[in-house]
CSV table of C-alpha atoms in Angstrom, one decimal:
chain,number,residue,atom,x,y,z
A,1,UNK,CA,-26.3,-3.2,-22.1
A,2,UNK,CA,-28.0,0.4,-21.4
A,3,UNK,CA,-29.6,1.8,-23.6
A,4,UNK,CA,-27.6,0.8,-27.0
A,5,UNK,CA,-24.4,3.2,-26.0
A,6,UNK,CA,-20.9,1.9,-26.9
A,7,UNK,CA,-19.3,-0.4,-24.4
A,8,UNK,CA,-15.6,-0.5,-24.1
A,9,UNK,CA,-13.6,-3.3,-22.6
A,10,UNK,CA,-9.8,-3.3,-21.0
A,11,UNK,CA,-8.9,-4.9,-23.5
A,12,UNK,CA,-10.4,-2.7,-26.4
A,13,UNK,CA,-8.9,0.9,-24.3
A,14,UNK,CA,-5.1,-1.0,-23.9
A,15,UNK,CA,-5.7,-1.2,-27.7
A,16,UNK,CA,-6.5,2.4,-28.0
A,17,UNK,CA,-3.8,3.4,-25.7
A,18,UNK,CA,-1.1,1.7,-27.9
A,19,UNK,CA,-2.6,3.0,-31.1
A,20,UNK,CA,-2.6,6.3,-29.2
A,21,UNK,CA,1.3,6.2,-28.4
A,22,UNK,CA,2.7,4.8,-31.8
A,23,UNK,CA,1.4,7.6,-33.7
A,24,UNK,CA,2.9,9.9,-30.9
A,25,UNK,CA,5.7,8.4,-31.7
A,26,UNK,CA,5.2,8.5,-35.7
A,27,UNK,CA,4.4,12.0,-35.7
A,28,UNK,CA,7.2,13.2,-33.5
A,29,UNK,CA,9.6,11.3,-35.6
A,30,UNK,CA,7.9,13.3,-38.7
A,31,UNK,CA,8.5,16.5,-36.7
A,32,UNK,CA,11.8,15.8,-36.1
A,33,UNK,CA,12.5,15.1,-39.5
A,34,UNK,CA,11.2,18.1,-41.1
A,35,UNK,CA,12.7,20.3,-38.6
A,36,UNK,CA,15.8,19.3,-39.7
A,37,UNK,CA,15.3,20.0,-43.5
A,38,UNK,CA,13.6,23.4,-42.5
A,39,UNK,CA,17.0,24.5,-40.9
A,40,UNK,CA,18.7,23.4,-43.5
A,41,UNK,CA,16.8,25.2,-46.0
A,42,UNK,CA,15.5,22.3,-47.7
A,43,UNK,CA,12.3,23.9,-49.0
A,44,UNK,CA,10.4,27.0,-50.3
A,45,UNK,CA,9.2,29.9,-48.9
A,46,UNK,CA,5.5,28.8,-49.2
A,47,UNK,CA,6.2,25.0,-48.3
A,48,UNK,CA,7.9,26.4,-45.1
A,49,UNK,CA,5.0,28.3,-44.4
A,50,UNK,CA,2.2,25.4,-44.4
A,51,UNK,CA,5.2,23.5,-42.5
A,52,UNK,CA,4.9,26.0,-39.7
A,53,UNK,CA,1.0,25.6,-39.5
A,54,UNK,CA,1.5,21.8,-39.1
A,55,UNK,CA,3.5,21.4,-37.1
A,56,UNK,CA,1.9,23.8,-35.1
A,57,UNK,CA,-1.2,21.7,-35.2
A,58,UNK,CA,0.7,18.6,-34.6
A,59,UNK,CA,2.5,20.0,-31.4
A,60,UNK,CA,-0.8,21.4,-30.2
A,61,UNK,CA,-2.2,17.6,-30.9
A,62,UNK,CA,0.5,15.7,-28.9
A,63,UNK,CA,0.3,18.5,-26.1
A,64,UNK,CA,-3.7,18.2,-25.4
A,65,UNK,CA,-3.1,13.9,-25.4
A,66,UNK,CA,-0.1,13.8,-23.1
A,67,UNK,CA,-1.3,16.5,-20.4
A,68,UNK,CA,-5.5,14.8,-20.8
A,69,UNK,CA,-7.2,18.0,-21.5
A,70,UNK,CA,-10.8,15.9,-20.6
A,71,UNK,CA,-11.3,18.1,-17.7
A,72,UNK,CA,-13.5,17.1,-15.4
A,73,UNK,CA,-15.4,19.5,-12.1
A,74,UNK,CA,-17.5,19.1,-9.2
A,75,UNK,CA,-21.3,19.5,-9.7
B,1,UNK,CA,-30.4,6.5,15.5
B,2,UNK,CA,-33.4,8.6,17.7
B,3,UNK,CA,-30.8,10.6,19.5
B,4,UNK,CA,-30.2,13.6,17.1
B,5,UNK,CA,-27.1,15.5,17.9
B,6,UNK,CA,-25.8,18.7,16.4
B,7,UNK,CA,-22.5,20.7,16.9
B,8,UNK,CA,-23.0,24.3,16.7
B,9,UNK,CA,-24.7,25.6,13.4
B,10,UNK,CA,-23.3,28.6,11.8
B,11,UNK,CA,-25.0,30.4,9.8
B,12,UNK,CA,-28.3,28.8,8.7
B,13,UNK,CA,-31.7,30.2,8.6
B,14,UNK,CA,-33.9,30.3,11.8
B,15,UNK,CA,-36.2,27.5,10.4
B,16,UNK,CA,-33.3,24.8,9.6
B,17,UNK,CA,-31.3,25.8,12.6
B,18,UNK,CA,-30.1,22.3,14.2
B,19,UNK,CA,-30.1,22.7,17.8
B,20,UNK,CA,-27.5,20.2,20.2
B,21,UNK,CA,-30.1,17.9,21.0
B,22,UNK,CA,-32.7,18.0,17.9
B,23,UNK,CA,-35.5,15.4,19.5
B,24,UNK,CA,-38.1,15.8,16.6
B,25,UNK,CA,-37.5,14.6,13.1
B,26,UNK,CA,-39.8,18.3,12.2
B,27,UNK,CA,-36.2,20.5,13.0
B,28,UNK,CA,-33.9,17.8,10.4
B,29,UNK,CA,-32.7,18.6,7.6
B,30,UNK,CA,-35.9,18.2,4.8
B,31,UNK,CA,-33.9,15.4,2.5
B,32,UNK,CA,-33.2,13.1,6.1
B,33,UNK,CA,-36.5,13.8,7.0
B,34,UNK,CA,-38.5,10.8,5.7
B,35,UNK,CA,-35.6,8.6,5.7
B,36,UNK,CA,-35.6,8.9,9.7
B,37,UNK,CA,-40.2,8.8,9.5
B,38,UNK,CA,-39.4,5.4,7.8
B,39,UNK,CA,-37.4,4.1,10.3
B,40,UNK,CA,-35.0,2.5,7.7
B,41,UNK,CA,-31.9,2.9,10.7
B,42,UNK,CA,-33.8,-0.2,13.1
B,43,UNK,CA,-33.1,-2.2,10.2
B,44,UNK,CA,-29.7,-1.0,8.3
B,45,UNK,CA,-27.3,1.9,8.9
B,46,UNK,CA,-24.8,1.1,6.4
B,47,UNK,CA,-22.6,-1.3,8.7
B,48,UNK,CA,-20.3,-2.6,6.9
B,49,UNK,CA,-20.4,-0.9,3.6
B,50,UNK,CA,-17.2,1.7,2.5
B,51,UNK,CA,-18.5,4.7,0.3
B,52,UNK,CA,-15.3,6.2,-1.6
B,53,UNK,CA,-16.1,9.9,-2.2
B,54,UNK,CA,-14.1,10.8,-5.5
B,55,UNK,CA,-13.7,14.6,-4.9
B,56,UNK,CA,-12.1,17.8,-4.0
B,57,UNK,CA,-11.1,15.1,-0.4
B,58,UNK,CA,-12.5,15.7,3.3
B,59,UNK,CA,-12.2,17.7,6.2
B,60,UNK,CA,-12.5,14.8,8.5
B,61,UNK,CA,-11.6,16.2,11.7
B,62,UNK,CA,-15.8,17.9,11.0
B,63,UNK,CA,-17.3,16.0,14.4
B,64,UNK,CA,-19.6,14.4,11.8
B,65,UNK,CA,-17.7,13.0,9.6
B,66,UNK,CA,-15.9,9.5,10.6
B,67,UNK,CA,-12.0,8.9,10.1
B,68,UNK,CA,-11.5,7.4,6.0
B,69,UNK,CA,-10.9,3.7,5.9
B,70,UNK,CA,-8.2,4.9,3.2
B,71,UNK,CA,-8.0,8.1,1.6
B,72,UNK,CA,-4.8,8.9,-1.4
B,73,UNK,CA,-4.9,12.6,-3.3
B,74,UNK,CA,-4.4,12.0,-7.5
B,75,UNK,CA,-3.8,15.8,-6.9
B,76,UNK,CA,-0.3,17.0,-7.1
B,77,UNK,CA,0.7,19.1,-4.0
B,78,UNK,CA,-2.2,19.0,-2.4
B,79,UNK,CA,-3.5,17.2,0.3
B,80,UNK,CA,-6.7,14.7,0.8
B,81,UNK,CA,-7.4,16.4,4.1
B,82,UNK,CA,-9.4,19.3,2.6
B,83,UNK,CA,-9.6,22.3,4.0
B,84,UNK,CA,-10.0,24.3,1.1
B,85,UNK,CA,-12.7,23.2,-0.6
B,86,UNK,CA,-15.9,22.4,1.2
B,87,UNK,CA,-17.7,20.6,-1.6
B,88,UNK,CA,-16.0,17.1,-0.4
B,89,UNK,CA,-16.6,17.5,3.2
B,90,UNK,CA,-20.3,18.1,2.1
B,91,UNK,CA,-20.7,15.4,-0.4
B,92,UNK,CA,-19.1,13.0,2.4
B,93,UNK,CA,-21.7,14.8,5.4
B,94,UNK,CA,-24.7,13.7,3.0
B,95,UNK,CA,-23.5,10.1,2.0
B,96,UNK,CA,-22.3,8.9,5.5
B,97,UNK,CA,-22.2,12.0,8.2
B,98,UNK,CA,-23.3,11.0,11.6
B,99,UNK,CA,-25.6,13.2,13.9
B,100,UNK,CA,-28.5,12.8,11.3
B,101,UNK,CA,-26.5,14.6,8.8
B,102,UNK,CA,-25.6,11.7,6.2
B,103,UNK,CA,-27.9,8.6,5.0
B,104,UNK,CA,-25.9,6.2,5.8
B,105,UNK,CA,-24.1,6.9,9.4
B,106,UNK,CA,-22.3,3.7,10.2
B,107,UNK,CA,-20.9,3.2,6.7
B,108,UNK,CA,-17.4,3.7,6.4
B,109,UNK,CA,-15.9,6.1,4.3
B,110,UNK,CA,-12.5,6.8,2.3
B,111,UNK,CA,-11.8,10.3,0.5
B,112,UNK,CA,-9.8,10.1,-2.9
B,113,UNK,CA,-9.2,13.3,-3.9
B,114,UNK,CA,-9.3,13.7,-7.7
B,115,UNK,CA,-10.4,17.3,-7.9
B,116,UNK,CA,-8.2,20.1,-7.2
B,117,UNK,CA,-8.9,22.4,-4.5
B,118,UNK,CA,-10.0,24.6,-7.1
B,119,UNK,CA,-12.8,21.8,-7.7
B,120,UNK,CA,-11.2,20.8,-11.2
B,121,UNK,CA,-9.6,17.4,-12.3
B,122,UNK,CA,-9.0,15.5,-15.6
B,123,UNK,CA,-10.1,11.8,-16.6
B,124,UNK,CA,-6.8,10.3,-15.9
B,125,UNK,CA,-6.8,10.7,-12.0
B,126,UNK,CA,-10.4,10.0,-12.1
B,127,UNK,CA,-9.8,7.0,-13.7
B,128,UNK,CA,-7.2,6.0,-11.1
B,129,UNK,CA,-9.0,7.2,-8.1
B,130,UNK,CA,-11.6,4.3,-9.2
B,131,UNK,CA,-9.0,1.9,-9.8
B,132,UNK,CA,-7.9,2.8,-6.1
B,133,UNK,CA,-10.9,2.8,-4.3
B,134,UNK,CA,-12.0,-0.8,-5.9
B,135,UNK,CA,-7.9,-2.4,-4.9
B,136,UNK,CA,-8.2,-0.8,-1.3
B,137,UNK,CA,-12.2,-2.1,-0.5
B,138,UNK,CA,-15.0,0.4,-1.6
B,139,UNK,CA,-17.7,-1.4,-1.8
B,140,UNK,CA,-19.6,1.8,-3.4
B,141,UNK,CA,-18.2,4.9,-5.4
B,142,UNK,CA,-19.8,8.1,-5.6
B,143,UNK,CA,-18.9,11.0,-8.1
B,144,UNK,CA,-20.0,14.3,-7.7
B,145,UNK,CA,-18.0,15.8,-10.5
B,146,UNK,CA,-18.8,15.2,-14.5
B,147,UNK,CA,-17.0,16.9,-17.5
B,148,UNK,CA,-15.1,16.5,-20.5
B,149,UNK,CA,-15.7,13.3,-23.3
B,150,UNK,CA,-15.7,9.7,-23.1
B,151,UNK,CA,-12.3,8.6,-21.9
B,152,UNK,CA,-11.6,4.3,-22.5
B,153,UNK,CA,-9.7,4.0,-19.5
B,154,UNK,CA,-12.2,5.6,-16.8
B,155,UNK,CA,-15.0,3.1,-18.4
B,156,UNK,CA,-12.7,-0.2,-18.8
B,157,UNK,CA,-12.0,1.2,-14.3
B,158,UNK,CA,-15.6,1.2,-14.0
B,159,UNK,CA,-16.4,-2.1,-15.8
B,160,UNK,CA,-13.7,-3.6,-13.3
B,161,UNK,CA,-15.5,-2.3,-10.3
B,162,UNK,CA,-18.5,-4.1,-11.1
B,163,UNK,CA,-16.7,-6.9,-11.8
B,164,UNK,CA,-15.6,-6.5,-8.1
B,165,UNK,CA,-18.8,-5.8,-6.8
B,166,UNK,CA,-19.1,-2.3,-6.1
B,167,UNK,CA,-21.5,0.0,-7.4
B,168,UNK,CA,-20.4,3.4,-9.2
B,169,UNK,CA,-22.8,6.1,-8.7
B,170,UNK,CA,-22.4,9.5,-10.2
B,171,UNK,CA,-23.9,13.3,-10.5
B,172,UNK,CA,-26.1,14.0,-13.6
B,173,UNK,CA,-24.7,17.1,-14.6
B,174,UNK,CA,-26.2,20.8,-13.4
B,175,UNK,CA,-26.8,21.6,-17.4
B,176,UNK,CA,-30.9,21.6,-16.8
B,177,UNK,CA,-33.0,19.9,-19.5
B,178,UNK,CA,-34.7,21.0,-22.5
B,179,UNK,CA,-35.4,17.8,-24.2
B,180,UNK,CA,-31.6,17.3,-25.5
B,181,UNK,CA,-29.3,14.8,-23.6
B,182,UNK,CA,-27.4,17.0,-21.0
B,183,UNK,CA,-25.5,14.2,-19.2
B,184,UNK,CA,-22.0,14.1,-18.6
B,185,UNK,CA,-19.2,11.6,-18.3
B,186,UNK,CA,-18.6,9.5,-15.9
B,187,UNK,CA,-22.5,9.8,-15.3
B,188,UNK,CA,-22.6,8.7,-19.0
B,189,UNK,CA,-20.9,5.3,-19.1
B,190,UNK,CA,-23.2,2.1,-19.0
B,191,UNK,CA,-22.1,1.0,-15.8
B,192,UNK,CA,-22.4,4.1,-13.6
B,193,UNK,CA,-25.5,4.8,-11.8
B,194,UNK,CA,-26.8,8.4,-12.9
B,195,UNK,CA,-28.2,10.5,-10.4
B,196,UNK,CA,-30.4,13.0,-10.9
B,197,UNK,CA,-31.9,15.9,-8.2
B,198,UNK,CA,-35.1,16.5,-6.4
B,199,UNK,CA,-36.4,19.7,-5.0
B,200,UNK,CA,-38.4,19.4,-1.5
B,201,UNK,CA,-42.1,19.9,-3.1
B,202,UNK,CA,-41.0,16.4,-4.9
B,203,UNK,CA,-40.4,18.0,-8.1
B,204,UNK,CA,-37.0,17.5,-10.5
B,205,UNK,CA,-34.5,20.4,-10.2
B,206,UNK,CA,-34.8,22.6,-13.0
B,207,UNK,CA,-30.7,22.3,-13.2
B,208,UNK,CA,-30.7,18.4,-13.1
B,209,UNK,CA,-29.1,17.1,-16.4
B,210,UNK,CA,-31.7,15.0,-18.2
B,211,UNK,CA,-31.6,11.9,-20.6
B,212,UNK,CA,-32.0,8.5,-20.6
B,213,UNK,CA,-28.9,7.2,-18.7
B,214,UNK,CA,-31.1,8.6,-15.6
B,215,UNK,CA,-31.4,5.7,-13.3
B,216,UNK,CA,-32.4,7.7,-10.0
B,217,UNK,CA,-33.1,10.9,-8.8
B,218,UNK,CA,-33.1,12.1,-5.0
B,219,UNK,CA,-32.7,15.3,-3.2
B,220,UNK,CA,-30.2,17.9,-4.3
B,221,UNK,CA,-31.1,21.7,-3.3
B,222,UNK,CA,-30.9,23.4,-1.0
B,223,UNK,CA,-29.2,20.4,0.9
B,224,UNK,CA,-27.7,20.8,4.6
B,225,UNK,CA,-24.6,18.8,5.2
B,226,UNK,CA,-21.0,19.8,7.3
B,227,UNK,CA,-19.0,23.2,5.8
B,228,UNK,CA,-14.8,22.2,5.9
B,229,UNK,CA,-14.9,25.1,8.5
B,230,UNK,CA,-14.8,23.1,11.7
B,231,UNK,CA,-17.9,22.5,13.1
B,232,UNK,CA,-20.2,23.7,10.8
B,233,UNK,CA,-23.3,23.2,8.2
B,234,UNK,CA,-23.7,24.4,4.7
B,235,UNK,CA,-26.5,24.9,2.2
B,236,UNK,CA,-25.4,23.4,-0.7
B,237,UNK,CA,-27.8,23.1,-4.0
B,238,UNK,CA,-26.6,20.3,-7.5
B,239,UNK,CA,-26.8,16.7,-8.6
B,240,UNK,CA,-23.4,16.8,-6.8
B,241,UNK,CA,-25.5,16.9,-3.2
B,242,UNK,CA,-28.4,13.8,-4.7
B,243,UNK,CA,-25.4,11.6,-5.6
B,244,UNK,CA,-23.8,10.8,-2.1
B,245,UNK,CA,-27.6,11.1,-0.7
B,246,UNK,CA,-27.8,8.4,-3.6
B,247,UNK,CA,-24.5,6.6,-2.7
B,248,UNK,CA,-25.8,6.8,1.4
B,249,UNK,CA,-29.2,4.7,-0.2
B,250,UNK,CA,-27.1,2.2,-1.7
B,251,UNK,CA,-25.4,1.7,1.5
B,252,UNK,CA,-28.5,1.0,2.8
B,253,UNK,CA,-29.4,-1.3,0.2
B,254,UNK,CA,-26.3,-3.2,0.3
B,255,UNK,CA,-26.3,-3.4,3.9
B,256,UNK,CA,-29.8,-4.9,4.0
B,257,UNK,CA,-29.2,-7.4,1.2
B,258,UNK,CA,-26.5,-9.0,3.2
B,259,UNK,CA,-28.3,-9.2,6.4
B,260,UNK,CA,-31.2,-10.7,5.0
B,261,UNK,CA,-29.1,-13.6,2.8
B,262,UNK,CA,-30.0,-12.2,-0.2
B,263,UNK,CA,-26.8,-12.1,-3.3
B,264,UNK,CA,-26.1,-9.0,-4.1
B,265,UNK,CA,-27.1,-7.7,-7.3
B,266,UNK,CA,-24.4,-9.0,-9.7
B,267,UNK,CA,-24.5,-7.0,-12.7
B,268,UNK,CA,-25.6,-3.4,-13.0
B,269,UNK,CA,-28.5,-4.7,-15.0
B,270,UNK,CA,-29.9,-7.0,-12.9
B,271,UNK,CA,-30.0,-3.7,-10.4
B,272,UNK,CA,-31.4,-1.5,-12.6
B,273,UNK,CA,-34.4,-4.4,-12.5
B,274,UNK,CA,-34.7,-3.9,-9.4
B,275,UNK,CA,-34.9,-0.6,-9.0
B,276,UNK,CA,-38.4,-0.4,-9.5
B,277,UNK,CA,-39.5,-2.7,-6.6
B,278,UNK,CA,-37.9,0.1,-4.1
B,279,UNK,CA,-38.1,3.1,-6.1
B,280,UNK,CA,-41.1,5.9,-6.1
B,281,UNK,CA,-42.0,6.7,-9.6
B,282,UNK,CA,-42.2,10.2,-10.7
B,283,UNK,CA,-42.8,12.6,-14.0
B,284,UNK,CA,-44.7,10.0,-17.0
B,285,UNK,CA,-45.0,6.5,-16.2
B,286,UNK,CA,-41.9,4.3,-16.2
B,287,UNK,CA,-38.4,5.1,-17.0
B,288,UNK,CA,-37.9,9.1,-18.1
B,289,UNK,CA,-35.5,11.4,-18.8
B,290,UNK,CA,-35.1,13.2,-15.9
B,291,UNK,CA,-35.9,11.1,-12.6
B,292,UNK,CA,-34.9,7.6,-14.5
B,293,UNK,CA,-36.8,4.9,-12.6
B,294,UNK,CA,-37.6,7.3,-9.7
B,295,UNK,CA,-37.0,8.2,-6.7
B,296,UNK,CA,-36.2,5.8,-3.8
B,297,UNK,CA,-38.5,5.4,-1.0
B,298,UNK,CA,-37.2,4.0,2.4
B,299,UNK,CA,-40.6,2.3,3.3
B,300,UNK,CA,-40.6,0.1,-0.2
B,301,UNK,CA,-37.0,-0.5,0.3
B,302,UNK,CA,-38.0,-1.8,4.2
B,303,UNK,CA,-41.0,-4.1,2.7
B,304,UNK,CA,-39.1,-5.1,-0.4
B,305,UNK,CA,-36.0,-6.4,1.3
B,306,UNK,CA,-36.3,-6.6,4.7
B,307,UNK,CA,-38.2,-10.5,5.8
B,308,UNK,CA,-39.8,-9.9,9.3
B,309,UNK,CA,-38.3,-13.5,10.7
B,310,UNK,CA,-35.3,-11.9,10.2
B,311,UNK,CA,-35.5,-9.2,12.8
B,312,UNK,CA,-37.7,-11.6,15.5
């Protein structure tokens, strides 16, 4: 062990990858869902508003895990 | 190894100009020079060994660079044969280049290219390029790129080269030191060897990274190694140009262990133990926080490993 850091094994990172995917899934399924009650007018003005910013956070979430936004360069 | 040949330089100064038939080791390159005083090449020239250089890929048609074993681009669109971006070709000159350019001239080499042209790249091809250097027969993989968080699958790839036998060796960082830990992933993870950068007078780098994953520092300005233009040499300064001098080392090391019976190191612990035996110590005694264990030193590494029956 070096130095007391964390130490991950495969197992531990297939973990995190499945973990990872299912709430992808969850929170695209919540999208999704409020989408469609937006368009149909399901709630208020303000509601719709604080929608907008979550989902917006939400999108912006799923977008920086799918593409890996860990970016790496040459020294 | 006495016979020192150049191609054409372009461009250096007057003092580090490499001549076609350099005969003295005064007109090398300063970070080969007291690896060639030591004589380390009668005994190992990294024979056997393949060093996977994780970068921006190679320019392998240089006269001083040798063919890949293997080479794969984790790069959409762009090639592994580089002829972009130089800092491949350089890191590749330093770790194995022939002519008295790289450390470890008889090593084979294979280029993964998980850095754009552009010298940028994410975790995921990084952590595949490892993956695909371990399957395909490195035997040593060297980094000179760092950035971005901890990411589980580059570390579980790491942990599964060692449990393959091959060493991971990777750059520091170029953030300098101020007493605050500056080093980045993949340098970062517990099993990678982190590399910082000597200047000539001896001294650390004032932009080496510093903290205590340091496990070895070795020379990383002003360092001469082949340009992606053809023929010719580059000055090139960074922990980026002390890993693959680094990597080139452990060729060396790895090389010699074999020859003279010894098991190879089997955990990166167990290395790390061993690293004083054939390193230099600099800065306060022991480990530190910015040349680790040391620096290593080709005459300990000779008397440390080497058993004189073995050569007779």
């Amino acid at each position: 062990m070096k130095y007391g850091s964390k130490k991950f094994s495969v197992a531990a990172s297939d973990a995190a990858a499945t973990v990872r995917d299912a709430s992808l899934v969850l929170i695209s399924s919540m999208i999704t869902g409020i989408g469609l009650k937006f368009t149909e007018g399901g709630f208020s003005s303000e509601i719709q508003g604080a929608l907008v910013i979550v989902t917006f956070a939400a999108v912006k979430l799923i977008w920086k895990t799918v593409t890996d936004t860990r970016r790496a360069s040459s020294l | 190894m006495s016979d020192i040949v150049h191609g054409p330089p372009i461009g250096l100064p007057p003092d580090l100009v490499v001549g076609k038939a350099v005969e003295t080791v005064d007109r090398v390159p300063w970070h080969m020079k007291k690896l060639i005083e030591s004589k380390v090449w009668d005994y190992a020239t990294g024979k056997g060994e393949v060093v996977a250089v994780l970068d921006t890929g190679c320019e392998w048609d240089h006269p001083d660079i040798p063919n890949p074993k293997f080479n794969k681009s984790f790069i959409n669109g762009q090639s592994p044969k580089d002829p972009q971006s130089g800092h491949g070709t350089h890191c590749t000159g330093t770790a194995v280049g022939r002519n008295n350019i790289g450390v470890a001239p008889e090593a084979e080499m294979a280029t993964v290219k998980v850095l754009s042209d552009l010298g940028r790249g994410n975790s995921s091809g990084i952590s595949a390029g490892i993956r695909y250097a371990v399957d395909n027969g490195a035997t040593i993989i060297s980094m000179s790129l760092g950035g971005g968080g901890r990411h589980p699958p580059t570390e579980a790839n790491i942990d599964y080269a060692w449990s393959k036998g091959v060493f991971v060796n990777a750059a520091a960082g170029n953030a300098g030191y101020n007493g605050s830990n500056t080093i980045g992933h993949p340098a970062k993870y517990d099993k990678t060897m982190c590399c910082g950068a000597t200047q000539e007078n001896g001294r650390i780098a004032n932009f080496s990274s510093g903290g205590r994953e340091i496990d070895w520092a070795g020379p990383g300005q002003n360092i001469l190694s082949c340009s992606n233009s053809g023929s010719g040499y580059r000055f090139m300064s960074g922990t980026s140009m002390s890993t693959p001098w680094l990597s080139g080392t452990l060729a060396l090391l790895r090389e010699l262990m074999r020859r003279s019976g010894r098991p190879l190191w089997k955990s990166i612990e167990e290395f790390r133990k061993a690293l004083s035996q054939i390193v230099e110590d600099r800065g306060p005694d022991g480990h530190d926080n910015r040349f680790g264990y040391g620096v290593p030193t080709f005459e300990d590494i000779i008397e440390t490993i080497v058993r004189p029956e073995l050569w007779t």
